[in-house]
Structures are given as C-alpha cells and as structure tokens.
XYZ file of C-alpha atoms in Angstrom:
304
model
C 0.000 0.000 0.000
C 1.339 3.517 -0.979
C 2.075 5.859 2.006
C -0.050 8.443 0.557
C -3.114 5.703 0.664
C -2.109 5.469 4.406
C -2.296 8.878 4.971
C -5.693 9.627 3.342
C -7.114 6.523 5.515
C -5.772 8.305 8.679
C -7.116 11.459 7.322
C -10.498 9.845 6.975
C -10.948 8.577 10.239
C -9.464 12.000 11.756
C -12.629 13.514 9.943
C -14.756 11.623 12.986
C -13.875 14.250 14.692
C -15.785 16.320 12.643
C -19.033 14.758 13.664
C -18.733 17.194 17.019
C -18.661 20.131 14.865
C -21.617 18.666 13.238
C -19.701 18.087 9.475
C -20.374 14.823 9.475
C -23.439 11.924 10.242
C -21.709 9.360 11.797
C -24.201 7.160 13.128
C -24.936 4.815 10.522
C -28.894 6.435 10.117
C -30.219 8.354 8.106
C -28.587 11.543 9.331
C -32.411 13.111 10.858
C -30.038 14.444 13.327
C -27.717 16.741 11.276
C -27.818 20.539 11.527
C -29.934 22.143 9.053
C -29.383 25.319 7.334
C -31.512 26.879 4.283
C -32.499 25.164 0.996
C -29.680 25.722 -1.720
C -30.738 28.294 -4.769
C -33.455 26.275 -6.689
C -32.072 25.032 -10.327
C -34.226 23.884 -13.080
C -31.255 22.085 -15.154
C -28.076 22.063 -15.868
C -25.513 24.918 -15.577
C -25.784 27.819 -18.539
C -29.659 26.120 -19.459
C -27.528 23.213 -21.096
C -29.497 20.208 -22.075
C -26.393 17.408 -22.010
C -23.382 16.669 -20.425
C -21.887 14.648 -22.532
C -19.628 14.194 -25.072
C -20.902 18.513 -25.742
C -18.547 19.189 -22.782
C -15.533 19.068 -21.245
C -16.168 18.428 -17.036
C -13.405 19.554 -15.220
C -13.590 18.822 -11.387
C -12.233 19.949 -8.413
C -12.168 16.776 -5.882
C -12.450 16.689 -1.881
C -14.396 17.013 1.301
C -14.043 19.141 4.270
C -12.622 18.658 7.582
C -9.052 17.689 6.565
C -6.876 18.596 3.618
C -5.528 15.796 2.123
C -8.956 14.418 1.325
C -8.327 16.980 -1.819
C -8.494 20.742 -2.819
C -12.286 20.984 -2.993
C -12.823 20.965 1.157
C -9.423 23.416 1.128
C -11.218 27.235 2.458
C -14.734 28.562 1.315
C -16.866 26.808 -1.107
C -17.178 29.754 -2.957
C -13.667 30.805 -2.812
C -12.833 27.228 -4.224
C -15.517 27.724 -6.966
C -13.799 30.470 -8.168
C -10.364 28.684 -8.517
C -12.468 25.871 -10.057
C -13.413 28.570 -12.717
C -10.122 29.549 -13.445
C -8.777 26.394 -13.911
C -11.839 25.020 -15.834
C -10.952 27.908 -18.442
C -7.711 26.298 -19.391
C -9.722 23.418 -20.840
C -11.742 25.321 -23.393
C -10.971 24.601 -26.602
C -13.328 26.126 -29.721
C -15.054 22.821 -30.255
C -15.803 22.051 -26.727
C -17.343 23.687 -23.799
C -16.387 23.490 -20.274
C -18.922 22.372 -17.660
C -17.395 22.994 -13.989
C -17.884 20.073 -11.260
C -17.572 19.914 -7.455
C -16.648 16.152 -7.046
C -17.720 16.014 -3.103
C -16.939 13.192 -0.775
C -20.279 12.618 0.582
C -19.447 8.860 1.833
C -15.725 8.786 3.214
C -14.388 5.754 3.994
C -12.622 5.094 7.380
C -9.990 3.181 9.123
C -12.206 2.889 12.429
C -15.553 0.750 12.099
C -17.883 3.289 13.677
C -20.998 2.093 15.745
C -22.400 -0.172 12.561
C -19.031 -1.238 11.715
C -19.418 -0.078 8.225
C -16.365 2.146 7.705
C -17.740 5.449 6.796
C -18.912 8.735 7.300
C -21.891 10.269 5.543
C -21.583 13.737 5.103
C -24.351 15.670 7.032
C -26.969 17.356 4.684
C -25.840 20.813 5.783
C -22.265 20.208 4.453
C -23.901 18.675 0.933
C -25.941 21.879 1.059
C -23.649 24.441 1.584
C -21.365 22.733 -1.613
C -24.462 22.415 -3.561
C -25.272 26.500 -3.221
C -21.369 27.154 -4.058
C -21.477 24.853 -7.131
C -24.404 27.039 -8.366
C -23.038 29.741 -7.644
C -19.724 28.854 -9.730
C -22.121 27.557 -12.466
C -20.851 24.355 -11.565
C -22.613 20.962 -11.210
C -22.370 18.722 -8.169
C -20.644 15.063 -8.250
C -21.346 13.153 -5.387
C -18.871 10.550 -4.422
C -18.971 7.450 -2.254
C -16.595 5.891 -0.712
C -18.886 3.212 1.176
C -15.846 1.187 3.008
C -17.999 -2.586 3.949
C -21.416 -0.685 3.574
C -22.920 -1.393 -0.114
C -22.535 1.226 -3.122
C -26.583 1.472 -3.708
C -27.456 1.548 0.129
C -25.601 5.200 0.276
C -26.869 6.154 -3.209
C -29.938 5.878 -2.175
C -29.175 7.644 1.057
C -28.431 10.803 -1.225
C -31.778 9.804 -3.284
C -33.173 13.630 -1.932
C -29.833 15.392 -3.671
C -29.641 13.509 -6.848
C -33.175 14.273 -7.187
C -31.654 17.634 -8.212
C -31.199 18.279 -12.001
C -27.787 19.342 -11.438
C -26.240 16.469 -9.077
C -24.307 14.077 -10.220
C -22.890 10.682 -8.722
C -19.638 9.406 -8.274
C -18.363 5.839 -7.104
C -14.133 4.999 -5.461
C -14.074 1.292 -5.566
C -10.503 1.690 -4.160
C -12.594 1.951 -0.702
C -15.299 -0.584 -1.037
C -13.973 -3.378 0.870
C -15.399 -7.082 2.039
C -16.433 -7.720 5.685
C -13.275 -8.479 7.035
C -11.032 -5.950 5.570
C -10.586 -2.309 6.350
C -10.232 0.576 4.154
C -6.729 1.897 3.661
C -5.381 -1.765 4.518
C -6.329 -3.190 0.975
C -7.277 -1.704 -2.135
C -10.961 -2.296 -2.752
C -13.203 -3.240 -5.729
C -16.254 -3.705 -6.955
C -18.353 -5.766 -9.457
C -20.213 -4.980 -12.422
C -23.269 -6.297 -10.707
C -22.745 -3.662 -8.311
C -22.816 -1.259 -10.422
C -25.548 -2.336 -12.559
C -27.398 -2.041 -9.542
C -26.869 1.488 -8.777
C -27.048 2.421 -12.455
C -30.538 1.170 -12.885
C -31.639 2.967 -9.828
C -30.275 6.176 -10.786
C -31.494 6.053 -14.673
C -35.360 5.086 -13.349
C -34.473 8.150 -11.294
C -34.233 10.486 -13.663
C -36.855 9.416 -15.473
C -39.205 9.074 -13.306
C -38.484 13.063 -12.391
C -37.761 13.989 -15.850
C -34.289 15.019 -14.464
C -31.570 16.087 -17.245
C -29.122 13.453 -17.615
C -26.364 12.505 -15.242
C -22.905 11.104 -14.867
C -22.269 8.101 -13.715
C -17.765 8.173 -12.643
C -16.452 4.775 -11.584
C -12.760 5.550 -10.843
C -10.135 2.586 -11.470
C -6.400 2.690 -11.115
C -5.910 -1.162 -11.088
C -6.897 -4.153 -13.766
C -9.236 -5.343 -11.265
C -10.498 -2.737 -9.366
C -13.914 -3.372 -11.351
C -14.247 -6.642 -11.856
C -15.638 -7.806 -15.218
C -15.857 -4.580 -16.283
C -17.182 -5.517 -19.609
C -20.313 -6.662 -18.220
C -21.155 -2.781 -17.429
C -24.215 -2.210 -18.998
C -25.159 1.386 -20.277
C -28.260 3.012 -19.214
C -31.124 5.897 -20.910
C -29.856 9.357 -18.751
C -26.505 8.677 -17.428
C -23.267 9.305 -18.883
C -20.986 6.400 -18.105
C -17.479 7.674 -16.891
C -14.285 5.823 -16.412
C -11.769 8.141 -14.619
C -8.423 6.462 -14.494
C -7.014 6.703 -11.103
C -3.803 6.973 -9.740
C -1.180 9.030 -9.049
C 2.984 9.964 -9.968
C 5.031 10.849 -12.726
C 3.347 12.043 -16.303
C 5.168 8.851 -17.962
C 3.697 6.852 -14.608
C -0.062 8.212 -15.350
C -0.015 8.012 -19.029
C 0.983 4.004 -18.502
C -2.161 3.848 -16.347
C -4.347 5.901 -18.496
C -3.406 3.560 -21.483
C -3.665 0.497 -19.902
C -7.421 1.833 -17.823
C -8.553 3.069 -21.557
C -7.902 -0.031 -23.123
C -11.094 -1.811 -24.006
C -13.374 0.639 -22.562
C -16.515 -0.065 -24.947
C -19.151 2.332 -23.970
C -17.522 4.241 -21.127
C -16.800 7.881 -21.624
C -12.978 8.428 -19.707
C -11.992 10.577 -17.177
C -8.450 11.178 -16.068
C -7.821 12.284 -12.331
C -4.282 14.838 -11.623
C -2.938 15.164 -8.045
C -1.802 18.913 -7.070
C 0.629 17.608 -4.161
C 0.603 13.967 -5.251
C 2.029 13.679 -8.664
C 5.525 14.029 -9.238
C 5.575 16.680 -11.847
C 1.813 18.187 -12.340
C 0.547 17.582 -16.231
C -0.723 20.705 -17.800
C -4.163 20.891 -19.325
C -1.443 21.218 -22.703
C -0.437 17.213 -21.405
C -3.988 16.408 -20.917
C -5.348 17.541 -23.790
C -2.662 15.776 -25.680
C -3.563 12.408 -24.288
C -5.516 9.961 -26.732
C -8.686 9.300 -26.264
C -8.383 12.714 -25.127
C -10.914 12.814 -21.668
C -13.952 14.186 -21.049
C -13.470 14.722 -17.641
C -10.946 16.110 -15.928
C -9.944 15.684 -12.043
C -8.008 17.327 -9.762
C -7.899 16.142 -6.044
C-alpha cells in the first residue's frame, strides 16, 4: 500500500472528529439528526440552461471534502472561494469545439480506518455540508458530483441515502471502488473493488431516477487505477440518462499516469474516460497542454 493511501485513511478517520462540529453523520442512520441550514438556490437544469453533459462538454472537477486537507483541494477554504479557482482552472480546458462544464466532485461517503458504531467504515456527510457545496457549485455555475466511498457498507445503500440530492437536475454521482472493501477488511489496509453487478445495480436505480423526475441526464464516474479494481468490467451495462465515466485513477510521474491511463482506456466499450491529476501527489503536475494531448483525449478532468 502507498504511504499516501495510508495517509488519506488516517485522514479519513481523523474527519470523525468532525461529527462534534456537526460536518459529518456518523451514526450509521439516516442523518435526521444533522444541523440544518436553508435550501440551496433552486435550479431547473443544468448549468448555462444546457441540455447534455456529454460528449458537448468538457467536465473539469475539483475533488475533496471538508474537515481535513488531504482528502483533496475541494474541502481546502470557502466553497465559494474554491468555486472560483475551479473557474479559473476550468478555463484552461476550453478549446473552440468544446465547452467546459465545472464540477464539485464532493466526498459525501468517506471511507474510514475505524468501524464506527455499525461497523461499516464510513462517514456520511451531514446534509448541511452537501448543502452548503451544492449553493457554491451554483453559484460557480458548476454541477455537483457526489462521491462514495462506502468502506464494507454497499454502493446502492448510500446512493440511495443521497436519493433527496440527486433528485436535483444538477447532481451528479460518483463511485471509489478503491474503498469498497469485504467484511473483514478495512479501508486503507487493501485496495478495494467492486463488481459490475454492483454497479448495474446502482445504475438502474439512478437512470429510473431520472426518469421518473424527468431530471436532465447525469454522470455516472467509476474511478479505477488497477486491472481489477472493477471486476468484469465488460459486463457494465449502459443506461437511458446517465453518462458512463471511467476516470483512471492513480497518481505519480506524467510517464507513470499516461501508462495507467493507457492500460485503464484499453477496451473501454461504452464508457466515456476521465483522467484524475494530483496537485501535491504527482511528481511533476501535467498541464491541461499534457492532458489535452492524451488519446482518447478525456472528457473529464480531475483534480484532487
């Protein structure tokens, strides 16, 4: 296990302490408990009155939670300060044949080294913290990724949890096999995976979804940084209203990602691909220049 991955599991399970403040549901429920603050800016659709996603944009994301740094530069200061820097980055990826749509990738499930009181290991973001990134994401004319890390709890038990948020036109969802782990492992410990079954599951839930609430579409981001990290992959299926995303994981030197973009792209099918950067991680940040350049060239764009 990479020190880094060591780290980020500490980090996690330092965010407990968060639950005092009242940042975080830790109890395993349904978070009825969790500090309340006003509704977020009502939003008929997507950013700018768009009707897609894609392949008519580019998403570039800014990737995190609050409560401890190294969980990624989105939960670094203000929401809205961060929007802004999401703005300015998102810029460098405009190109005149394709848009830019801005994302907030939030960590609303964080995996953790401790087991908690249902011995799940994870925290669910309370639903004022997945609020107050929800207003900021509108307010950078941004959408909002929601991403689980469900440790031994199951990816469509917490999607479901968030059922009232991607209910939203402009909330999307996000799953980090690297922290979906069996009963007797512990996040941080192992690397994690998870099957296609699995996320058949939580595709077909989230396409009925949206059509049952005539929502816009939505991505679906499955991030993978090892062969079997989703496990026969090819039995994926696609589904009406999501865009299916594979964001190649992983982080190092440019020659050290573009291996593991290559060998993630490789047989993709259907997926639309992603590619995730690492401001204090990689060894030698890759422009949006070195991004661009990469082939398939991504439709979404990371940065944790």
């Amino acid at each position: 296990m990479h020190p880094y991955r060591i780290l980020i599991a500490v980090a996690a399970t330092l965010c407990g302490l968060a639950i005092v403040l009242g940042l975080l549901d830790g109890d395993g429920d349904d978070g009825a408990g969790a500090v309340t603050t006003r509704t977020a800016p009502e939003q008929r659709g997507l950013p700018g009155g768009a009707k897609t996603i894609l392949p008519e944009h580019r998403v570039v994301a800014y990737y995190g939670a609050p409560g401890d740094d190294n969980l990624g530069i989105l939960g670094i200061g203000n929401p809205n300060a961060v929007g802004l820097k999401l703005n300015r980055q998102a810029r460098r990826y405009v190109t005149p044949t394709k848009p830019v749509m801005p994302a907030m990738e939030l960590i609303a499930v964080v995996s953790t080294s401790s087991p908690g009181d249902d011995g799940k290991h994870r925290l669910r973001q309370a639903d004022a913290v997945i609020r107050r990134y929800l207003t900021a994401a509108r307010r950078a004319n941004a959408i909002l990724i929601l991403d689980i890390q469900p440790g031994r709890a199951s990816f469509l038990d917490e999607a479901k949890r968030l059922r009232r948020w991607l209910e939203e036109p402009d909330v999307s969802l996000a799953l980090d096999p690297e922290w979906h782990v069996k009963d007797n492992e512990v996040p941080g410990q192992v690397i994690g995976s998870v099957t296609a079954g699995e996320i058949n599951a939580v595709s077909a839930w989230l396409s009925d979804l949206v059509r049952e609430k005539g929502l816009p579409e939505k991505l679906l981001i499955i991030h993978q940084f090892t062969d079997d990290m989703i496990q026969d992959r090819r039995a994926v299926h696609t589904r009406p209203n999501l865009d299916m995303v594979l964001n190649a994981d992983g982080f190092g030197t440019p020659e050290l990602k573009r291996g593991t973009y290559s060998r993630i792209t490789k047989g993709r099918g259907h997926f639309f691909i992603g590619f995730k950067l690492f401001f204090v991680e990689d060894t030698g940040l890759m422009s949006p220049r070195d991004v661009l350049a990469l082939r398939p060239v991504p439709l979404v764009v990371v940065y944790e």
